[in-house]
């Protein structure tokens, strides 16, 4: 069967088509199209929901058209797909509604059912799409070429840092999550202090490459707690305090960017030795986040018998984190396969929504689909 996935929960407009076989349970990606309004939000220093929703309206039809074209389905006279999977939450209400209303219209027109998909499930199912061309990451291990159950899933993004036990499709138990900032949010807020726009994670990671990860002993909040919860706001505050102490953050220079003026990135105003301090701070932050996250996940892998660790969400694109998982799993003697999607499936996309729709196939009629911005798991 073919499924059209639609993702519009925040600032990305995604449409993708998968071909999935119920017999061998394999998902093949036929197309995966994404439009992002990120640049617009960089101008204002953050996502304005109204602006994001308007951009969704502009992008949704061309993005779906391109996804169908790239799958060779545009000229079909019969319905080009068998079902439409659409994100119904969590997310920004205005953005979600654009995807949902579009899905409803297509469902009515094509007479195909809708599968409402939880965005968080979607991130997990990014790991169930085909085989990934990442050389140093073990491929999915089961005979069917998909992650084996039971699995531990780490969903690590700008809004979530959750550890989830997956016994089967649709059988999820959340073991723990963040009590304040998410890991990605911690990266983003620290980067912002340094003058870098959202998303800050890749920028911190880039600066960290030239730094010493052990230069500054940043705190690891809740590392010894007996649960699977996280707290990143203390780490963020410690990073900010140290940065303010060690580097001159007051800077008046502004540079012109499209649509306005922004503060000159800190790096451009520093002496060579100050630059090294900046790199060391970023490396120490990245290392601290990876250390906290991997330690808690390893604890979960030790307590629950899991065949696979699946990591997803934007921060899964962080190589220091993934390499640390590799090292710790290899050292542990645990028989666990690590599965991480390629970067383009770590961040928000519609392919993961289509895959989650296939594996958790709950067809509903278009009248019964509503947005749920506060949805959890
Ligand atoms: O999943 P995502 O695209 O959006 C949601 O938050 O749902 O994740 C975005 C987050 C941002 O916080 C961004 O800074 C972080 O993922 N991120 C990274 C990297 N790439 C994206 N964090 C650290 N290292 C990266 N390479
Ligand atoms: Zn997301």
Short mmCIF file of C-alpha atoms and ligand atoms in Angstrom, two decimals:
data_model
loop_
_atom_site.label_atom_id
_atom_site.label_comp_id
_atom_site.label_asym_id
_atom_site.label_seq_id
_atom_site.Cartn_x
_atom_site.Cartn_y
_atom_site.Cartn_z
CA UNK A 1 0.00 0.00 0.00
CA UNK A 2 1.01 3.60 -0.56
CA UNK A 3 0.65 6.21 2.17
CA UNK A 4 0.94 9.97 1.83
CA UNK A 5 2.40 11.49 5.01
CA UNK A 6 1.76 15.11 5.94
CA UNK A 7 3.68 16.94 8.67
CA UNK A 8 2.91 20.54 9.64
CA UNK A 9 3.28 20.65 13.43
CA UNK A 10 5.65 23.61 13.63
CA UNK A 11 7.76 25.51 11.08
CA UNK A 12 8.35 22.70 8.61
CA UNK A 13 5.91 21.70 5.87
CA UNK A 14 6.49 18.08 4.88
CA UNK A 15 4.89 15.63 2.46
CA UNK A 16 6.20 12.16 1.71
CA UNK A 17 5.00 8.99 0.03
CA UNK A 18 5.95 5.53 1.29
CA UNK A 19 5.31 2.15 -0.23
CA UNK A 20 4.72 -0.39 2.50
CA UNK A 21 3.98 -4.07 2.37
CA UNK A 22 1.83 -5.64 5.08
CA UNK A 23 3.43 -9.00 4.30
CA UNK A 24 7.09 -8.26 4.97
CA UNK A 25 6.39 -5.06 6.96
CA UNK A 26 8.95 -3.09 5.00
CA UNK A 27 8.70 0.61 4.31
CA UNK A 28 10.26 2.14 1.21
CA UNK A 29 10.49 5.86 0.76
CA UNK A 30 9.24 7.03 -2.64
CA UNK A 31 9.54 10.76 -1.96
CA UNK A 32 10.22 13.09 0.95
CA UNK A 33 9.70 16.82 0.40
CA UNK A 34 10.23 19.56 2.96
CA UNK A 35 9.78 23.33 2.96
CA UNK A 36 10.94 25.25 5.98
CA UNK A 37 10.18 28.75 7.24
CA UNK A 38 13.29 28.69 9.45
CA UNK A 39 14.92 31.68 7.72
CA UNK A 40 11.83 33.80 8.40
CA UNK A 41 12.03 32.96 12.11
CA UNK A 42 15.76 33.70 12.25
CA UNK A 43 14.89 37.29 11.28
CA UNK A 44 12.67 37.65 14.36
CA UNK A 45 14.85 35.55 16.69
CA UNK A 46 12.17 32.90 17.35
CA UNK A 47 9.10 31.18 15.93
CA UNK A 48 6.01 33.40 15.81
CA UNK A 49 3.10 30.89 15.57
CA UNK A 50 1.02 33.14 13.30
CA UNK A 51 3.93 33.52 10.86
CA UNK A 52 4.60 29.76 10.93
CA UNK A 53 0.93 28.99 10.16
CA UNK A 54 0.83 31.45 7.26
CA UNK A 55 3.95 29.86 5.79
CA UNK A 56 2.31 26.43 6.15
CA UNK A 57 -0.65 27.69 4.08
CA UNK A 58 1.71 28.93 1.37
CA UNK A 59 3.82 25.75 1.25
CA UNK A 60 1.39 22.87 1.75
CA UNK A 61 -0.04 22.46 -1.76
CA UNK A 62 3.25 22.76 -3.71
CA UNK A 63 4.96 20.44 -1.24
CA UNK A 64 2.28 17.74 -1.65
CA UNK A 65 2.34 18.22 -5.43
CA UNK A 66 6.11 17.72 -5.48
CA UNK A 67 5.91 14.61 -3.25
CA UNK A 68 3.33 13.04 -5.60
CA UNK A 69 5.34 14.04 -8.69
CA UNK A 70 8.55 12.60 -7.32
CA UNK A 71 6.73 9.34 -6.57
CA UNK A 72 5.41 9.22 -10.15
CA UNK A 73 1.83 9.51 -8.88
CA UNK A 74 0.71 12.87 -10.24
CA UNK A 75 -0.95 11.52 -13.38
CA UNK A 76 -2.92 8.77 -11.63
CA UNK A 77 -6.64 8.91 -12.39
CA UNK A 78 -7.50 6.64 -9.47
CA UNK A 79 -6.57 7.78 -5.92
CA UNK A 80 -2.76 7.98 -5.98
CA UNK A 81 -2.44 6.59 -2.42
CA UNK A 82 -4.35 4.17 -0.19
CA UNK A 83 -4.31 6.32 2.95
CA UNK A 84 -3.18 9.69 4.29
CA UNK A 85 -1.19 9.86 7.54
CA UNK A 86 -1.23 13.30 9.13
CA UNK A 87 0.25 14.76 12.32
CA UNK A 88 -2.55 15.76 14.71
CA UNK A 89 -0.37 16.86 17.65
CA UNK A 90 1.55 17.98 19.58
CA UNK A 91 2.44 21.26 17.93
CA UNK A 92 1.29 24.77 17.13
CA UNK A 93 -2.46 24.79 16.60
CA UNK A 94 -2.42 27.04 13.50
CA UNK A 95 0.29 24.96 11.83
CA UNK A 96 -1.36 21.63 12.72
CA UNK A 97 -4.70 22.75 11.29
CA UNK A 98 -3.18 23.46 7.88
CA UNK A 99 -2.00 19.83 7.55
CA UNK A 100 -5.18 18.37 9.02
CA UNK A 101 -7.60 20.36 6.87
CA UNK A 102 -5.56 19.57 3.75
CA UNK A 103 -5.60 15.86 4.65
CA UNK A 104 -9.36 15.98 5.18
CA UNK A 105 -9.94 17.59 1.79
CA UNK A 106 -7.77 15.03 0.00
CA UNK A 107 -9.43 12.20 1.93
CA UNK A 108 -12.86 13.37 0.82
CA UNK A 109 -11.72 13.85 -2.75
CA UNK A 110 -9.79 10.57 -3.13
CA UNK A 111 -12.12 8.54 -0.84
CA UNK A 112 -9.19 7.21 1.17
CA UNK A 113 -8.98 7.00 4.98
CA UNK A 114 -6.92 9.20 7.27
CA UNK A 115 -4.48 7.87 9.87
CA UNK A 116 -3.95 10.51 12.58
CA UNK A 117 -0.35 10.32 13.83
CA UNK A 118 1.17 11.57 17.07
CA UNK A 119 4.27 13.59 16.12
CA UNK A 120 6.27 11.94 18.94
CA UNK A 121 5.46 8.45 17.57
CA UNK A 122 6.53 9.83 14.23
CA UNK A 123 10.04 10.62 15.48
CA UNK A 124 10.42 7.05 16.77
CA UNK A 125 9.25 5.59 13.43
CA UNK A 126 11.91 7.52 11.51
CA UNK A 127 13.95 4.45 12.49
CA UNK A 128 11.61 2.06 10.67
CA UNK A 129 12.22 3.40 7.18
CA UNK A 130 14.40 1.25 4.93
CA UNK A 131 18.09 0.79 5.55
CA UNK A 132 20.20 3.76 6.36
CA UNK A 133 23.45 4.62 4.67
CA UNK A 134 25.31 5.50 7.88
CA UNK A 135 28.52 3.52 7.90
CA UNK A 136 29.35 3.59 11.61
CA UNK A 137 25.85 2.89 12.85
CA UNK A 138 24.65 -0.71 13.04
CA UNK A 139 21.76 -1.34 10.68
CA UNK A 140 18.35 -2.50 11.90
CA UNK A 141 18.84 -6.01 13.16
CA UNK A 142 15.69 -8.09 12.72
CA UNK A 143 15.12 -10.39 9.77
CA UNK A 144 12.58 -7.99 8.36
CA UNK A 145 15.17 -5.22 8.30
CA UNK A 146 13.41 -3.20 11.00
CA UNK A 147 14.29 -2.59 14.66
CA UNK A 148 13.51 -5.56 16.88
CA UNK A 149 11.26 -5.37 19.94
CA UNK A 150 11.47 -4.80 22.81
CA UNK A 151 13.26 -1.55 22.10
CA UNK A 152 14.24 1.51 24.07
CA UNK A 153 13.57 4.74 22.19
CA UNK A 154 15.22 8.05 22.98
CA UNK A 155 13.34 10.99 21.50
CA UNK A 156 15.63 13.98 21.79
CA UNK A 157 14.61 17.23 20.16
CA UNK A 158 13.97 20.92 20.82
CA UNK A 159 10.84 20.09 22.82
CA UNK A 160 11.48 16.60 24.21
CA UNK A 161 14.05 14.40 25.91
CA UNK A 162 12.09 11.22 26.52
CA UNK A 163 13.06 7.62 27.18
CA UNK A 164 10.36 5.24 25.97
CA UNK A 165 10.01 1.47 26.25
CA UNK A 166 8.55 -0.02 23.07
CA UNK A 167 7.26 -3.57 23.49
CA UNK A 168 5.50 -3.65 20.15
CA UNK A 169 3.89 -1.28 17.66
CA UNK A 170 1.53 0.91 19.64
CA UNK A 171 2.66 -0.59 22.97
CA UNK A 172 4.64 2.27 24.50
CA UNK A 173 5.56 3.13 28.07
CA UNK A 174 7.23 6.45 28.79
CA UNK A 175 9.97 5.74 31.33
CA UNK A 176 11.00 9.34 31.83
CA UNK A 177 11.36 12.76 30.32
CA UNK A 178 12.67 16.21 30.99
CA UNK A 179 11.26 18.16 33.90
CA UNK A 180 12.22 21.53 32.43
CA UNK A 181 14.22 22.35 29.28
CA UNK A 182 14.72 19.71 26.61
CA UNK A 183 18.27 18.87 25.48
CA UNK A 184 17.79 20.68 22.15
CA UNK A 185 16.35 23.68 23.98
CA UNK A 186 19.45 23.78 26.18
CA UNK A 187 21.64 23.84 23.05
CA UNK A 188 19.42 26.53 21.50
CA UNK A 189 19.32 28.83 24.53
CA UNK A 190 23.08 28.60 25.13
CA UNK A 191 23.72 29.31 21.44
CA UNK A 192 21.44 32.31 21.64
CA UNK A 193 23.53 33.79 24.44
CA UNK A 194 26.47 33.55 22.05
CA UNK A 195 24.55 35.38 19.32
CA UNK A 196 23.52 32.39 17.18
CA UNK A 197 19.98 31.99 15.88
CA UNK A 198 17.79 28.85 16.13
CA UNK A 199 18.67 26.02 15.70
CA UNK A 200 21.65 26.43 18.02
CA UNK A 201 22.59 22.73 18.35
CA UNK A 202 24.45 22.43 15.04
CA UNK A 203 26.31 25.72 15.73
CA UNK A 204 27.44 24.68 19.23
CA UNK A 205 28.48 21.35 17.75
CA UNK A 206 30.53 23.10 15.04
CA UNK A 207 32.32 25.38 17.55
CA UNK A 208 32.86 22.40 19.88
CA UNK A 209 34.94 20.57 17.25
CA UNK A 210 37.88 22.92 18.04
CA UNK A 211 37.43 22.68 21.81
CA UNK A 212 38.34 20.43 24.73
CA UNK A 213 35.23 18.64 26.06
CA UNK A 214 36.81 18.21 29.49
CA UNK A 215 37.92 21.85 29.88
CA UNK A 216 35.04 22.87 32.14
CA UNK A 217 33.32 20.50 34.59
CA UNK A 218 29.72 21.52 33.95
CA UNK A 219 27.04 20.03 36.24
CA UNK A 220 25.06 16.88 35.37
CA UNK A 221 21.70 17.59 37.04
CA UNK A 222 19.63 14.54 38.14
CA UNK A 223 22.33 12.13 37.02
CA UNK A 224 22.06 10.16 40.24
CA UNK A 225 18.26 10.20 40.50
CA UNK A 226 16.53 6.83 40.63
CA UNK A 227 14.23 7.62 37.73
CA UNK A 228 14.61 8.26 34.01
CA UNK A 229 13.90 11.98 34.20
CA UNK A 230 16.16 14.77 33.03
CA UNK A 231 16.72 18.40 33.96
CA UNK A 232 18.71 20.68 31.69
CA UNK A 233 17.89 24.13 33.01
CA UNK A 234 20.61 23.99 35.72
CA UNK A 235 23.19 23.01 33.12
CA UNK A 236 22.05 25.87 30.90
CA UNK A 237 22.34 28.35 33.80
CA UNK A 238 25.81 27.06 34.73
CA UNK A 239 26.95 27.41 31.11
CA UNK A 240 25.56 30.93 30.91
CA UNK A 241 27.12 32.02 34.21
CA UNK A 242 30.53 30.64 33.23
CA UNK A 243 30.36 32.18 29.77
CA UNK A 244 29.49 35.59 31.22
CA UNK A 245 32.40 35.25 33.65
CA UNK A 246 34.97 34.22 31.05
CA UNK A 247 33.99 36.09 27.90
CA UNK A 248 33.04 39.70 27.12
CA UNK A 249 29.39 39.30 26.11
CA UNK A 250 28.51 42.99 25.94
CA UNK A 251 28.78 43.92 22.31
CA UNK A 252 27.15 46.77 20.50
CA UNK A 253 28.02 45.94 16.91
CA UNK A 254 25.09 44.95 14.75
CA UNK A 255 25.26 43.38 11.33
CA UNK A 256 22.69 43.55 8.63
CA UNK A 257 20.83 40.36 7.80
CA UNK A 258 17.85 39.87 5.51
CA UNK A 259 14.91 41.65 7.09
CA UNK A 260 16.77 43.51 9.84
CA UNK A 261 19.82 43.73 12.07
CA UNK A 262 21.26 41.16 14.39
CA UNK A 263 24.00 41.15 16.96
CA UNK A 264 27.40 40.14 15.57
CA UNK A 265 28.15 36.52 16.62
CA UNK A 266 30.40 36.51 19.66
CA UNK A 267 33.15 34.53 17.91
CA UNK A 268 33.80 37.41 15.49
CA UNK A 269 34.59 39.84 18.34
CA UNK A 270 37.06 37.69 20.33
CA UNK A 271 40.84 37.46 20.58
CA UNK A 272 42.45 34.11 19.72
CA UNK A 273 42.70 32.97 23.35
CA UNK A 274 39.13 34.03 24.03
CA UNK A 275 38.06 32.08 20.94
CA UNK A 276 39.68 28.96 22.39
CA UNK A 277 37.71 29.51 25.63
CA UNK A 278 34.52 29.73 23.54
CA UNK A 279 35.34 26.45 21.75
CA UNK A 280 36.13 24.78 25.09
CA UNK A 281 32.85 25.99 26.60
CA UNK A 282 30.86 24.63 23.64
CA UNK A 283 32.72 21.30 23.71
CA UNK A 284 32.13 21.00 27.46
CA UNK A 285 28.42 21.73 27.02
CA UNK A 286 28.01 19.20 24.21
CA UNK A 287 29.95 16.60 26.18
CA UNK A 288 27.88 17.21 29.34
CA UNK A 289 24.58 16.80 27.44
CA UNK A 290 25.79 13.62 25.72
CA UNK A 291 27.10 12.27 29.04
CA UNK A 292 23.83 12.90 30.91
CA UNK A 293 21.66 11.44 28.15
CA UNK A 294 23.76 8.35 27.47
CA UNK A 295 24.11 7.53 31.18
CA UNK A 296 20.34 7.55 31.75
CA UNK A 297 19.64 5.56 28.58
CA UNK A 298 22.32 2.98 29.46
CA UNK A 299 20.62 2.60 32.85
CA UNK A 300 17.32 1.88 31.05
CA UNK A 301 19.03 -0.64 28.75
CA UNK A 302 20.42 -2.36 31.82
CA UNK A 303 17.08 -2.55 33.59
CA UNK A 304 14.83 -3.49 30.66
CA UNK A 305 15.76 -6.23 28.25
CA UNK A 306 15.91 -4.45 24.93
CA UNK A 307 17.17 -5.69 21.57
CA UNK A 308 17.41 -2.26 20.02
CA UNK A 309 18.09 1.31 20.99
CA UNK A 310 16.42 3.71 18.57
CA UNK A 311 17.43 7.35 18.77
CA UNK A 312 15.50 10.10 16.99
CA UNK A 313 14.59 13.79 17.03
CA UNK A 314 16.77 16.71 15.92
CA UNK A 315 19.54 16.15 18.51
CA UNK A 316 20.02 12.59 17.18
CA UNK A 317 21.96 14.34 14.38
CA UNK A 318 24.67 15.11 16.96
CA UNK A 319 27.68 12.89 16.25
CA UNK A 320 29.25 13.27 19.72
CA UNK A 321 26.06 11.88 21.27
CA UNK A 322 25.80 8.97 18.81
CA UNK A 323 29.49 8.10 19.07
CA UNK A 324 29.19 8.09 22.86
CA UNK A 325 26.27 5.63 22.59
CA UNK A 326 28.43 3.41 20.37
CA UNK A 327 31.30 3.40 22.81
CA UNK A 328 29.12 2.76 25.85
CA UNK A 329 27.09 -0.02 24.19
CA UNK A 330 30.25 -1.72 22.90
CA UNK A 331 31.86 -1.49 26.33
CA UNK A 332 28.74 -2.78 28.10
CA UNK A 333 28.56 -6.28 26.56
CA UNK A 334 24.84 -5.68 26.08
CA UNK A 335 23.45 -7.27 22.93
CA UNK A 336 21.78 -4.11 21.71
CA UNK A 337 21.68 -2.77 18.16
CA UNK A 338 21.86 1.00 17.88
CA UNK A 339 19.62 2.45 15.19
CA UNK A 340 19.79 6.11 14.24
CA UNK A 341 18.14 7.64 11.19
CA UNK A 342 20.14 9.73 8.74
CA UNK A 343 20.13 13.46 9.54
CA UNK A 344 17.27 14.31 7.18
CA UNK A 345 14.99 11.91 9.07
CA UNK A 346 16.14 13.04 12.56
CA UNK A 347 14.59 16.50 12.25
CA UNK A 348 10.91 17.02 11.44
CA UNK A 349 9.75 15.34 8.20
CA UNK A 350 6.69 13.66 6.73
CA UNK A 351 8.34 10.30 5.92
CA UNK A 352 8.38 9.42 9.63
CA UNK A 353 4.68 10.33 9.88
CA UNK A 354 3.81 8.05 6.97
CA UNK A 355 5.86 5.20 8.53
CA UNK A 356 4.21 5.65 11.95
CA UNK A 357 0.85 5.63 10.15
CA UNK A 358 1.67 2.32 8.47
CA UNK A 359 2.78 0.54 11.65
CA UNK A 360 -0.01 1.97 13.86
CA UNK A 361 -2.70 1.80 11.29
CA UNK A 362 -5.86 3.24 12.84
CA UNK A 363 -7.97 4.43 9.95
CA UNK A 364 -10.55 7.06 10.73
CA UNK A 365 -13.04 8.97 8.69
CA UNK A 366 -12.12 12.57 7.92
CA UNK A 367 -14.95 13.88 10.15
CA UNK A 368 -13.23 12.40 13.20
CA UNK A 369 -9.82 14.04 12.86
CA UNK A 370 -9.06 17.01 15.11
CA UNK A 371 -5.86 18.77 16.09
CA UNK A 372 -4.54 18.21 19.61
CA UNK A 373 -1.73 20.71 20.26
CA UNK A 374 -1.17 19.46 23.85
CA UNK A 375 -0.97 15.77 22.91
CA UNK A 376 1.68 13.74 24.78
CA UNK A 377 2.29 10.05 23.95
O1 LIG B 1 13.13 17.36 15.97
P1 LIG B 1 13.43 18.78 15.66
O2 LIG B 1 13.73 19.16 14.24
O3 LIG B 1 12.28 19.73 16.10
C1 LIG B 1 11.60 19.59 17.29
O4 LIG B 1 12.09 20.17 18.27
O5 LIG B 1 10.56 18.87 17.27
O6 LIG B 1 14.67 19.19 16.61
C2 LIG B 1 15.23 20.47 16.61
C3 LIG B 1 16.32 20.52 17.68
C4 LIG B 1 16.86 21.93 17.92
O7 LIG B 1 16.89 22.16 19.31
C5 LIG B 1 18.26 21.85 17.33
O8 LIG B 1 19.18 22.74 17.95
C6 LIG B 1 18.64 20.41 17.59
O9 LIG B 1 17.43 19.70 17.31
N1 LIG B 1 19.71 19.92 16.71
C7 LIG B 1 20.94 19.58 17.17
C8 LIG B 1 21.70 19.19 16.03
N2 LIG B 1 20.90 19.30 14.92
C9 LIG B 1 19.67 19.75 15.37
N3 LIG B 1 21.44 19.57 18.40
C10 LIG B 1 22.72 19.19 18.56
N4 LIG B 1 23.52 18.81 17.53
C11 LIG B 1 23.06 18.79 16.26
N5 LIG B 1 23.84 18.40 15.26
ZN1 LIG B 2 9.77 17.12 16.03
#
